[in-house]
mmCIF file of C-alpha atoms and ligand atoms in Angstrom:
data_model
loop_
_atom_site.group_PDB
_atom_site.id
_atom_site.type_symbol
_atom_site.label_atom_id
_atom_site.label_comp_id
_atom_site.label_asym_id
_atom_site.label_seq_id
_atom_site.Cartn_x
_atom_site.Cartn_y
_atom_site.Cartn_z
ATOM 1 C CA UNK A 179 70.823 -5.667 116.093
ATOM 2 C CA UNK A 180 70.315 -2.115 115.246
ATOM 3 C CA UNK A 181 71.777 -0.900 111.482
ATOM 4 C CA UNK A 182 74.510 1.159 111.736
ATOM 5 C CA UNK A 183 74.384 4.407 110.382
ATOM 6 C CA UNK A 184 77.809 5.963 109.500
ATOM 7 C CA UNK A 185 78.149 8.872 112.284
ATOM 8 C CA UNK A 186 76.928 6.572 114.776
ATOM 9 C CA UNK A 187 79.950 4.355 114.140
ATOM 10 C CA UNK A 188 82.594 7.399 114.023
ATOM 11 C CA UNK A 189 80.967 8.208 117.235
ATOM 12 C CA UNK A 190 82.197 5.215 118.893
ATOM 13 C CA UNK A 191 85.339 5.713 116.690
ATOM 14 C CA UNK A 192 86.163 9.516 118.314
ATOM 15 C CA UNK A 193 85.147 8.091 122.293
ATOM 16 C CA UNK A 194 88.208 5.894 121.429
ATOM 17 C CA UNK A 195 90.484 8.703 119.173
ATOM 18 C CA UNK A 196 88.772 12.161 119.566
ATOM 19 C CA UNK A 197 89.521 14.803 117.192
ATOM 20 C CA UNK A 198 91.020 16.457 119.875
ATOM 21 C CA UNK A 199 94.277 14.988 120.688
ATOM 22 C CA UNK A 200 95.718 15.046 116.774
ATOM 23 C CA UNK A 201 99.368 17.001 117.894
ATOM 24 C CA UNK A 202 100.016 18.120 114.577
ATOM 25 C CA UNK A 203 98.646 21.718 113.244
ATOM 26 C CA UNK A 204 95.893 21.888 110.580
ATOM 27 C CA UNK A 205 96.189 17.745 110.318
ATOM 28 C CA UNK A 206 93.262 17.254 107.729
ATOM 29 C CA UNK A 207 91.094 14.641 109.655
ATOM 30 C CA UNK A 208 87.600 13.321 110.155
ATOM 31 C CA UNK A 209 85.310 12.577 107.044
ATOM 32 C CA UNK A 210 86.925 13.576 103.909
ATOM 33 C CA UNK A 211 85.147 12.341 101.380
ATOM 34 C CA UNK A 212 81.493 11.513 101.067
ATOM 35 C CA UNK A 213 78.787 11.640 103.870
ATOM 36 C CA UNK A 214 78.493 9.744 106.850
ATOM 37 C CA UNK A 215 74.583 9.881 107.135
ATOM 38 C CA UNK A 216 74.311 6.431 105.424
ATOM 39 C CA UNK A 217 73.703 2.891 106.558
ATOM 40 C CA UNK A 218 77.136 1.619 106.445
ATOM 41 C CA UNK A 219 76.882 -2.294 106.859
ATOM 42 C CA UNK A 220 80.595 -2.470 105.680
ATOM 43 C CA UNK A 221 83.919 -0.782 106.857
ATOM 44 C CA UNK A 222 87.292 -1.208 105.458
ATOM 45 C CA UNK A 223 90.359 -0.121 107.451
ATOM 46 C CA UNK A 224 93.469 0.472 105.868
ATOM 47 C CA UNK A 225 96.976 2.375 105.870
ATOM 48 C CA UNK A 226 96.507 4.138 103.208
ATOM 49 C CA UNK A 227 94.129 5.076 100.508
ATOM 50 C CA UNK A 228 94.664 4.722 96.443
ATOM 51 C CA UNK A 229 93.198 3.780 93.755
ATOM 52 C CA UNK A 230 93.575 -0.239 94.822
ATOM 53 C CA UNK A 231 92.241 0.058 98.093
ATOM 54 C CA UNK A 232 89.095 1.800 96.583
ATOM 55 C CA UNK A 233 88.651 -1.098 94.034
ATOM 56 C CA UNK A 234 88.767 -3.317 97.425
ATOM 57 C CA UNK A 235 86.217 -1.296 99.215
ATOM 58 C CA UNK A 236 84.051 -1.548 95.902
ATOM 59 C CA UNK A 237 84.503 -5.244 95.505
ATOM 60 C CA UNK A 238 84.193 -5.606 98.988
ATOM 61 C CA UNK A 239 80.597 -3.975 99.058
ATOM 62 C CA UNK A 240 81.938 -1.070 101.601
ATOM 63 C CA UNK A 241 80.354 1.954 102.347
ATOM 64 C CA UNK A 242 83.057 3.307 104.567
ATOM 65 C CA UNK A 243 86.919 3.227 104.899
ATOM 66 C CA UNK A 244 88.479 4.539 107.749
ATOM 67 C CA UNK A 245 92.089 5.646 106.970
ATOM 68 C CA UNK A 246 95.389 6.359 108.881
ATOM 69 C CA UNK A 247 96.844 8.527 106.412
ATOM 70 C CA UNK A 248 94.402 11.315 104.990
ATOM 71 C CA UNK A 249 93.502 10.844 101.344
ATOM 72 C CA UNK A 250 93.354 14.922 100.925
ATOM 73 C CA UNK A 251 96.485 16.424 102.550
ATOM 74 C CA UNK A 252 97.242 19.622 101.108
ATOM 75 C CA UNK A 253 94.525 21.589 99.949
ATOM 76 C CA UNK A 254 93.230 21.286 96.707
ATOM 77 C CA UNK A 255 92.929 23.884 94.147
ATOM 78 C CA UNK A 256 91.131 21.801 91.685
ATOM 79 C CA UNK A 257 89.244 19.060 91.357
ATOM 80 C CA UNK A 258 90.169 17.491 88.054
ATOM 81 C CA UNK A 259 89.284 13.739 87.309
ATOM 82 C CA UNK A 260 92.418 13.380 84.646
ATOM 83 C CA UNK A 261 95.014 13.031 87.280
ATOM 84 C CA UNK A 262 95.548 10.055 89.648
ATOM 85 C CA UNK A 263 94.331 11.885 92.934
ATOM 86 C CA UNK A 264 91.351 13.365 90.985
ATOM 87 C CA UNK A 265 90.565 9.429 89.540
ATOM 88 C CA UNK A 266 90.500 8.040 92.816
ATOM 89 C CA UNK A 267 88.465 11.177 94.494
ATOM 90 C CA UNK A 268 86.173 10.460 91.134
ATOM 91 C CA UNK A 269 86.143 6.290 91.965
ATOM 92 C CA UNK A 270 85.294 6.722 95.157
ATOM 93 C CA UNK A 271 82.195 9.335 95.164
ATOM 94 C CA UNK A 272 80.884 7.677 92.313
ATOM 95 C CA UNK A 273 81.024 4.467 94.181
ATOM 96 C CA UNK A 274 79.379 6.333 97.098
ATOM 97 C CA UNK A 275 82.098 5.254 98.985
ATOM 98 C CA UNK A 276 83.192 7.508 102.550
ATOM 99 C CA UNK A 277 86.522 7.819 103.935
ATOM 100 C CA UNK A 278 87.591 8.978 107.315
ATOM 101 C CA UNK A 279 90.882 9.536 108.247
ATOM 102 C CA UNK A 280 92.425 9.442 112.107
ATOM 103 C CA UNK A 281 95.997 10.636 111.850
ATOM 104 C CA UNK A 282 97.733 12.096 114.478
ATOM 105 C CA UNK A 283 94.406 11.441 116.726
ATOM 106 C CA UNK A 284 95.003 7.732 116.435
ATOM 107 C CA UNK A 285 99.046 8.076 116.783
ATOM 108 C CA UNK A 286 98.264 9.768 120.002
ATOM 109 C CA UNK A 287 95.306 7.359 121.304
ATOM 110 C CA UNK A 288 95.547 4.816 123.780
ATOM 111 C CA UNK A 289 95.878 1.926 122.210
ATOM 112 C CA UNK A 290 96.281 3.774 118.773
ATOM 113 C CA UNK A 291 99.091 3.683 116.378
ATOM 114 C CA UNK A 292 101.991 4.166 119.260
ATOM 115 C CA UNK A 293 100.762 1.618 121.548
ATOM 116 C CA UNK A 294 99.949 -0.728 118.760
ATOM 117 C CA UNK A 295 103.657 -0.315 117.914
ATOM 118 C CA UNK A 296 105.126 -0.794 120.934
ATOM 119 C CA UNK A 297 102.609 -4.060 121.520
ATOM 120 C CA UNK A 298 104.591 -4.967 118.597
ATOM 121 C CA UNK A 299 107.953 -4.656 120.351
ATOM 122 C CA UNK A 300 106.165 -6.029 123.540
ATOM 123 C CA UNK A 301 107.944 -2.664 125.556
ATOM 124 C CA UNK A 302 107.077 -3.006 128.923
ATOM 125 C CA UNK A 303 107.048 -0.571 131.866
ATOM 126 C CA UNK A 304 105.887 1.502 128.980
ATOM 127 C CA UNK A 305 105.507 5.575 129.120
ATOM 128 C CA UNK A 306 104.466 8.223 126.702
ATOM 129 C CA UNK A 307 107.682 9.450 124.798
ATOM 130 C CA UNK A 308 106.043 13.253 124.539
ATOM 131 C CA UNK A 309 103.281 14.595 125.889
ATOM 132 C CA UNK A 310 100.670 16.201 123.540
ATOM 133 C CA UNK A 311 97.318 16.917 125.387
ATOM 134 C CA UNK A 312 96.097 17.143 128.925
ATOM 135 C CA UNK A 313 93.136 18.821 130.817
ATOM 136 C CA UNK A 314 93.417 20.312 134.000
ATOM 137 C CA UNK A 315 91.210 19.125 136.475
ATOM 138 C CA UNK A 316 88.004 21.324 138.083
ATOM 139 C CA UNK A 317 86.566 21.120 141.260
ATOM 140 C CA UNK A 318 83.022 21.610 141.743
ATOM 141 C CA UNK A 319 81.676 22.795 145.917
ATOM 142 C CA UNK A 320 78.392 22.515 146.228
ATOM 143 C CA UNK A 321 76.033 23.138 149.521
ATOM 144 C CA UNK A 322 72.693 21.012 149.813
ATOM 145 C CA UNK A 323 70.827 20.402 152.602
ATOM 146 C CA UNK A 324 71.792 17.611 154.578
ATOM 147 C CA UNK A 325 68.953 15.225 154.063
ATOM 148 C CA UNK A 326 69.775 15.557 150.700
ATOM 149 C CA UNK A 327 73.565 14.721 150.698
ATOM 150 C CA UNK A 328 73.463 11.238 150.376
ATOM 151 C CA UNK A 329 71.730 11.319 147.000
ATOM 152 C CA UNK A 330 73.968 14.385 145.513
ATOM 153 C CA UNK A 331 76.819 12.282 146.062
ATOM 154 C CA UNK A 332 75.983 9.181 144.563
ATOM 155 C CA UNK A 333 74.643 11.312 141.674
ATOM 156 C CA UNK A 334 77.748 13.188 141.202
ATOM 157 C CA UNK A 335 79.561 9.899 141.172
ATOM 158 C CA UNK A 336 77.286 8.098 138.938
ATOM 159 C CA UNK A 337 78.167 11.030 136.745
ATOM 160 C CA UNK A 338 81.830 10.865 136.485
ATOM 161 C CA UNK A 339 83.060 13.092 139.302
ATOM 162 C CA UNK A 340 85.375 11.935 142.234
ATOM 163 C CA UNK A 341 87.615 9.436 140.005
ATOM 164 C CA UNK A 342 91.102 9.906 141.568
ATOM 165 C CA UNK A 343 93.653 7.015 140.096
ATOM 166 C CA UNK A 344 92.133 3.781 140.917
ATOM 167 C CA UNK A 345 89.320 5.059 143.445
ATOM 168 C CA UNK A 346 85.765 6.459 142.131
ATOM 169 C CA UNK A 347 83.471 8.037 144.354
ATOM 170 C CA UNK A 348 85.683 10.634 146.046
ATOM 171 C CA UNK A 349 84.175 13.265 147.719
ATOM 172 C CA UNK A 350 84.928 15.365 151.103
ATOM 173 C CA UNK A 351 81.879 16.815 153.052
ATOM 174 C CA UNK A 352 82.618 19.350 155.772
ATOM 175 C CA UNK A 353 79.370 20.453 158.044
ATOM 176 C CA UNK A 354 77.637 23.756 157.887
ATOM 177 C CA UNK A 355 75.129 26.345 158.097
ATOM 178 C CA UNK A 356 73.354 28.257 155.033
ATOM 179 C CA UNK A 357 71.681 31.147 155.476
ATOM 180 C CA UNK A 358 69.133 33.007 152.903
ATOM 181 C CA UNK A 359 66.321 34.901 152.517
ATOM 182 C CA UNK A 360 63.836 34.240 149.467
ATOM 183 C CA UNK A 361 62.477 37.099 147.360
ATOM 184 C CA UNK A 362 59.089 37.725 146.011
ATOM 185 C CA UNK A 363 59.012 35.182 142.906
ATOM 186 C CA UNK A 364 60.586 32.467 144.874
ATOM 187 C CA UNK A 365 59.465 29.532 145.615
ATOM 188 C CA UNK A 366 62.231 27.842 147.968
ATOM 189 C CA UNK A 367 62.404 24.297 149.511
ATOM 190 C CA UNK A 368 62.764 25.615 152.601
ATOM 191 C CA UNK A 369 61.760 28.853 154.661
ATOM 192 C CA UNK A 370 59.094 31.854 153.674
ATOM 193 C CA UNK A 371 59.268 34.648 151.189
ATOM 194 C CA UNK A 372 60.802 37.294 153.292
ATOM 195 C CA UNK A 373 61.745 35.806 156.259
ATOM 196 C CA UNK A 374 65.868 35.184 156.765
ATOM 197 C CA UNK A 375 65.764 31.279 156.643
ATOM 198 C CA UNK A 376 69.397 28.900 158.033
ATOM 199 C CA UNK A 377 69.884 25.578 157.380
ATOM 200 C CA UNK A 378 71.960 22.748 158.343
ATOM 201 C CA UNK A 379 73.726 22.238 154.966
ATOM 202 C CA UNK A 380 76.653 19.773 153.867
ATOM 203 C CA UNK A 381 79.343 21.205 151.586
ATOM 204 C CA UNK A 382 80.402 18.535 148.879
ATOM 205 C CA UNK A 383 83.556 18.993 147.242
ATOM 206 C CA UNK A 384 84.715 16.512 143.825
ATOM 207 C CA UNK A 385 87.032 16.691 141.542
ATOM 208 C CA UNK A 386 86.456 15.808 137.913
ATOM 209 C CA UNK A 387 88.562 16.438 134.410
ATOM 210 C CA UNK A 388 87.173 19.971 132.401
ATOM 211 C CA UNK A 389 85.923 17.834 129.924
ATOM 212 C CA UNK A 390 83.363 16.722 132.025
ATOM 213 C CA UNK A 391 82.094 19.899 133.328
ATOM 214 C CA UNK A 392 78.878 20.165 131.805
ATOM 215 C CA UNK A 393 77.821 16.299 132.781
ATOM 216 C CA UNK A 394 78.816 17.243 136.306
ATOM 217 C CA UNK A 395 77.059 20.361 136.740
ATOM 218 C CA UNK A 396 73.839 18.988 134.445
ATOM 219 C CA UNK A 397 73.985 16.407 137.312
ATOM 220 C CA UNK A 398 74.304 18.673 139.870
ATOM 221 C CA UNK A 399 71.295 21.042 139.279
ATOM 222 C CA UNK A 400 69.151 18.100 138.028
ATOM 223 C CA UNK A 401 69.831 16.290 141.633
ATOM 224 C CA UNK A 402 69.499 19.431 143.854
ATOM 225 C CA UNK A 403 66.241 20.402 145.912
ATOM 226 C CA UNK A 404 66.910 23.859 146.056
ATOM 227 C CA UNK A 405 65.672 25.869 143.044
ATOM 228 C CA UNK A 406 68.692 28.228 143.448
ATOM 229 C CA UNK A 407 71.620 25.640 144.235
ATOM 230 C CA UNK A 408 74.716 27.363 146.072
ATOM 231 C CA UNK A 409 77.979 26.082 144.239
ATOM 232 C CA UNK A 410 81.653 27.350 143.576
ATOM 233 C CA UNK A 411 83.095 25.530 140.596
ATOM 234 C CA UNK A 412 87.098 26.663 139.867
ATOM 235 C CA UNK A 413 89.814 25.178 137.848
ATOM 236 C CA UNK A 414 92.857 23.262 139.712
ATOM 237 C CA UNK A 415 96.313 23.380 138.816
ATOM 238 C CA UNK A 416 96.892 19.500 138.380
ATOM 239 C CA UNK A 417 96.223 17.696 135.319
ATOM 240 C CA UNK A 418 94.831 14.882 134.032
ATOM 241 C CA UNK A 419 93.945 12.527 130.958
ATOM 242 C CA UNK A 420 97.417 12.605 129.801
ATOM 243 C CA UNK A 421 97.742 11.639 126.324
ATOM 244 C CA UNK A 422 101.257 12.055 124.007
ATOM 245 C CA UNK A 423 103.262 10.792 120.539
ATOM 246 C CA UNK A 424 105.417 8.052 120.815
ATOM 247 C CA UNK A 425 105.778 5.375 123.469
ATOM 248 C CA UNK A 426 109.035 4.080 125.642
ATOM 249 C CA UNK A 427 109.682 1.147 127.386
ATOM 250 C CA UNK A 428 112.222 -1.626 127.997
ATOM 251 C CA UNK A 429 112.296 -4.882 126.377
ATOM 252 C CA UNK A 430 111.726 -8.400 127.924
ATOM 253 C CA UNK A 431 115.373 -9.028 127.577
ATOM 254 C CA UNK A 432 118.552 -7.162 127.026
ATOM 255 C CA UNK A 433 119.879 -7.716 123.554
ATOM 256 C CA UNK A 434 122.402 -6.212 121.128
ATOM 257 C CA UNK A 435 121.394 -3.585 118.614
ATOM 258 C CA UNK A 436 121.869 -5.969 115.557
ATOM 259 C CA UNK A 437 119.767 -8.962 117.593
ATOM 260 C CA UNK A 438 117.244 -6.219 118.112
ATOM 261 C CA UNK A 439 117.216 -4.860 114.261
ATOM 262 C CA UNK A 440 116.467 -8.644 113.643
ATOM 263 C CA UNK A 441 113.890 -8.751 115.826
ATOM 264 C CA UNK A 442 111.934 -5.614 114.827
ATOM 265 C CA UNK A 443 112.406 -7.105 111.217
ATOM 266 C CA UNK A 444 110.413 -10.131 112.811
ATOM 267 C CA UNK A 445 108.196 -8.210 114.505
ATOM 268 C CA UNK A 446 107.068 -5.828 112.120
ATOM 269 C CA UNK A 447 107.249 -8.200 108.829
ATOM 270 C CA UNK A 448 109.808 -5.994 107.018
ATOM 271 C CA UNK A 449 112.549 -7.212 104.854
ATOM 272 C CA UNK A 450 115.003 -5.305 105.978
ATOM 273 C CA UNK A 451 115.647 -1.892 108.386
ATOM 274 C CA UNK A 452 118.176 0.757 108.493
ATOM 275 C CA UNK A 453 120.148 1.360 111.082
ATOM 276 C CA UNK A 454 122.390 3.912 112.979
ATOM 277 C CA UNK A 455 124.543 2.983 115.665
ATOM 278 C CA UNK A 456 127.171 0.483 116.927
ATOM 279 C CA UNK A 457 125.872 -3.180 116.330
ATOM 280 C CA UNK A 458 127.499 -4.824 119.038
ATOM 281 C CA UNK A 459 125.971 -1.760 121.532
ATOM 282 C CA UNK A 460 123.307 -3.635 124.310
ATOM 283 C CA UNK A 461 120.023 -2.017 124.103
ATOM 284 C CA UNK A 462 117.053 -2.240 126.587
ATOM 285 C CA UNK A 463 115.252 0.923 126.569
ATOM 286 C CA UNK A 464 113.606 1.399 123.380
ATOM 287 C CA UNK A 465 111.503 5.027 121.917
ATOM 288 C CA UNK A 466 109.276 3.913 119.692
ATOM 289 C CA UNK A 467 107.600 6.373 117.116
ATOM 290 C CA UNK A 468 104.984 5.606 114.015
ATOM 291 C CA UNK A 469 105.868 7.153 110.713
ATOM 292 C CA UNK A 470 108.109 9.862 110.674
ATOM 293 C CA UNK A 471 110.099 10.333 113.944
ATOM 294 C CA UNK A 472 112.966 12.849 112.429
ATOM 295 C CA UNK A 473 111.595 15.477 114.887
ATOM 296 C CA UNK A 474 112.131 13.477 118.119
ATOM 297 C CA UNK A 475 115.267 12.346 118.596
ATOM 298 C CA UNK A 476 116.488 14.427 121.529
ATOM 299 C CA UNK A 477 113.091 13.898 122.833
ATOM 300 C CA UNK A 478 114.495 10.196 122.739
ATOM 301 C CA UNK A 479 117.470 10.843 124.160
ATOM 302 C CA UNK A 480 116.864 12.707 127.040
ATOM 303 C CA UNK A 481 114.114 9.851 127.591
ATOM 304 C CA UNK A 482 116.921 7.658 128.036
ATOM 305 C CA UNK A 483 116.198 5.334 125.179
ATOM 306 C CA UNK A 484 119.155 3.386 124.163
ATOM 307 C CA UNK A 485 117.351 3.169 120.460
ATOM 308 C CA UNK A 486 114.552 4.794 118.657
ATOM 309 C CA UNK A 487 112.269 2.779 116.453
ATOM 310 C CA UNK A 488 110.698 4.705 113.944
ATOM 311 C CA UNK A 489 110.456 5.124 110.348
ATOM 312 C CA UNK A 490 111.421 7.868 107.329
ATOM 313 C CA UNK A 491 114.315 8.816 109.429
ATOM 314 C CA UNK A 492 116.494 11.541 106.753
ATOM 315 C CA UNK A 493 120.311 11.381 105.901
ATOM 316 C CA UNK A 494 121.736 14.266 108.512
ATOM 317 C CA UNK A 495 118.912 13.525 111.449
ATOM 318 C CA UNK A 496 120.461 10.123 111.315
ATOM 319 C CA UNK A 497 124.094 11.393 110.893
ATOM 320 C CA UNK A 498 122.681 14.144 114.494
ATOM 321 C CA UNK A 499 121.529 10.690 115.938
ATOM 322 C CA UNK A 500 124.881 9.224 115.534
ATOM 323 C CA UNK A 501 126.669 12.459 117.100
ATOM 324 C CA UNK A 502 124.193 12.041 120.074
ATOM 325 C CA UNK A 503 124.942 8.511 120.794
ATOM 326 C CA UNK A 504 121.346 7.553 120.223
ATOM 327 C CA UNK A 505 120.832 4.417 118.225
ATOM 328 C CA UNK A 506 118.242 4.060 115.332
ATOM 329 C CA UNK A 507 116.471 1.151 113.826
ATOM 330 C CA UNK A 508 114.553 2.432 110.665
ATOM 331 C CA UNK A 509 111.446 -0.109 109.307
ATOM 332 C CA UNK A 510 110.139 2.357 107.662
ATOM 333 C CA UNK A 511 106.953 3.771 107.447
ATOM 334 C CA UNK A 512 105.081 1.041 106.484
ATOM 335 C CA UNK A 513 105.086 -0.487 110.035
ATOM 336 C CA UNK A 514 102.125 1.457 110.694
ATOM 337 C CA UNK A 515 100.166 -0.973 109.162
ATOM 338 C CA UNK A 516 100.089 -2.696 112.454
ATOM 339 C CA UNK A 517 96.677 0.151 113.116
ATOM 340 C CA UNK A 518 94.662 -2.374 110.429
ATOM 341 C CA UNK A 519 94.278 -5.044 112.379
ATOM 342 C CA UNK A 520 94.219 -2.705 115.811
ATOM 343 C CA UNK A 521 91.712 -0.400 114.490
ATOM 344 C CA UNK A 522 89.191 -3.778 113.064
ATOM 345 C CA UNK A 523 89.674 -5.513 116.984
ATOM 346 C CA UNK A 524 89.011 -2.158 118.726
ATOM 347 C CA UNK A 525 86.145 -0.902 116.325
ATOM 348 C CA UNK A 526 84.523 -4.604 116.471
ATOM 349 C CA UNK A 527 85.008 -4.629 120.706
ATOM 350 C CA UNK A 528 83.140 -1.133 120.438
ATOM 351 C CA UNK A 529 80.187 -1.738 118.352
ATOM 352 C CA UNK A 530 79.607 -5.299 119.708
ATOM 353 C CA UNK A 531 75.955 -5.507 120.760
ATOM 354 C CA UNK A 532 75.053 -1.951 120.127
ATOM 355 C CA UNK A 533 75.639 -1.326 115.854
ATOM 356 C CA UNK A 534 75.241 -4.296 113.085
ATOM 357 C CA UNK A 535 78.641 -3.538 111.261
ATOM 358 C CA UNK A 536 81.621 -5.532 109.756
ATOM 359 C CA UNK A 537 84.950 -4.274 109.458
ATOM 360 C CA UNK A 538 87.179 -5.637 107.007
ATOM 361 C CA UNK A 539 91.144 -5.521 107.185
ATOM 362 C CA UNK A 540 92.049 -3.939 103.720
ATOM 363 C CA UNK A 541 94.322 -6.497 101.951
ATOM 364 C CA UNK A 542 96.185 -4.203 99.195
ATOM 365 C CA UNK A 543 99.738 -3.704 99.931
ATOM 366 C CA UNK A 544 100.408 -0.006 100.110
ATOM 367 C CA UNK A 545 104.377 -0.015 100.535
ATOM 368 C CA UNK A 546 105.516 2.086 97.844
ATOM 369 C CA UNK A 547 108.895 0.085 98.524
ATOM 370 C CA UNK A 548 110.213 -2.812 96.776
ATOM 371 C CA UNK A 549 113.352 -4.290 98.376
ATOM 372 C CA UNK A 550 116.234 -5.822 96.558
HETATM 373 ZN ZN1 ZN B 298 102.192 7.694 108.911
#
């Protein structure tokens, strides 16, 4: 199989988590440290990065870690190797050692950090909690001649355009004349230089998301006998390619708030959780939210959750919780260590067949927390 070179592999990475959906402003990801133009036969994936997890990545002969939380957050105004930041920027250049960090991006992704979460909690019926991103969707009318319709739309749909829901290849064609008259300098598929020329044309109409506007239209002109193609292309007022933070959905059975702190204790592997509410309250709806969730609950609430998973959750947002009537279970912010394992099966699926990788599910425990 083909070595993998390190942008090749946060290629596939970013068609799974692209840059573009991180929700929060200035969020410091993509390649922090290092370069990325490198064989990389080795990644590690892990929560967090410090000085332990770069002594795995050494000992575990990796040339890459990909990382949740990013390893540079605020900007720096120095690079000094006598503090513990500095060491561990120090370690891991020396070691010619890469990280990459997907924060928000991943939170947001399908199957990223949120979903992984709520797999956890096996929600189903599951929705997004809060939107983040969408695109609206484009529609691209084009007019070819008739013997050529056929091919322009199976070339459109080869390319991406006419997915509605569950369907692919959606188109419309309504029946029609052109009419044109080629200049000197032409040199047209059909009629004289001169002469007013009309045609029995077909008008094609798809739909496709923005994103995929210069595919489509690439398409479009490549696939198109006339050397000036005819075509209106406009944006639509629907939407599409919904992504969003946080996931809700209802659990397989009803239980009480203390049964279910028990069972996201289970669940996530945490000694114990915090929580807000009445214990003996039944719960079925639950908001789930990685990491720090002080900012959504009224998002929660007006979701309809009856509690809201998530982790960090501060003295008086949990005292506004209570005056709300929403219920909290707290695991804290380590439960986002669920994206190791996620990130290795997802990143393994993608580069199956096509890159000659290994990624590695860091081992060093990076709870800060000891509980007694
Ligand atoms: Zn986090």
């Amino acid at each position: 199989m083909k070595k993998a070179n390190g942008n090749e592999i946060i290629q596939l990475f970013e068609s799974w988590a692209p840059k573009k959906l991180a929700c929060m402003e200035n969020d410091p990801i993509g390649l922090a440290i290092g370069t990325l133009n490198k064989e990389v036969t080795k990644v590690l994936v892990t929560l967090d990065v410090n000085e332990e997890v770069a002594d795995e990545a050494i000992e575990k002969g990796c040339q890459l870690i990909i990382a949740h939380h990013p390893p540079i957050f605020r900007k720096l105004s120095n690079l000094r190797t006598d503090t513990p930041s500095g060491k561990l920027y120090e370690k891991l250049i020396k070691n010619d050692i890469a990280v990459y960090a997907a924060h928000t991006n991943l939170d947001v992704a399908e199957g990223g950090v949120n979903d992984l979460l709520a797999d956890a909690l096996e929600l189903e019926n599951r929705e997004i909690l809060e939107k983040t991103y969408s695109e609206h969707l484009m529609k691209l009318a084009v007019f070819v001649p008739v013997d050529h319709a056929e091919e322009l739309r199976y070339v459109l749909a080869k390319a991406g355009a006419g997915k509605i829901g569950n369907y692919d290849s959606c188109s419309y064609s309504t029946a029609g004349t052109g009419r044109f008259r080629p200049l000197e300098g032409a040199n047209p598929y059909i009629g004289d230089v001169g002469e007013i020329e009309s045609t029995e044309e077909e008008k094609i109409e798809v739909v496709f998301p923005t994103s995929m506007k210069n595919r489509i239209l690439k398409a479009m002109l490549n696939a198109h006998p006339y050397e000036e193609p005819a075509y209106d292309l406009y944006t639509l007022a629907q939407e599409t390619n919904e992504y969003g933070i946080g996931r809700i959905g209802t659990l397989k059975e009803t239980m009480t708030l203390r049964q279910f702190a028990e069972y996201v204790k289970e669940r996530f592997n945490v000694p114990m959780v915090r929580i807000v509410g009445k214990e003996n309250e039944t719960v079925s709806k639950v908001a789930v939210l990685g990491g720090d969730g002080n900012k959504y609950i009224h998002i929660a609430k007006r979701a309809g959750a009856d509690v809201f998973v998530t982790g960090d959750m501060y003295f008086h947002v949990a005292q506004d919780a209570q005056a709300i009537g929403l219920n909290i279970v707290d695991p804290g912010h380590h439960v986002e260590k669920v994206m190791i394992k996620g990130v290795k099966e997802k990143m393994t699926a993608l580069c199956d067949g096509k890159l000659d990788v290994e990624f590695i599910e860091s081992e060093v425990n990076t709870e800060p927390f000891i509980f007694i």
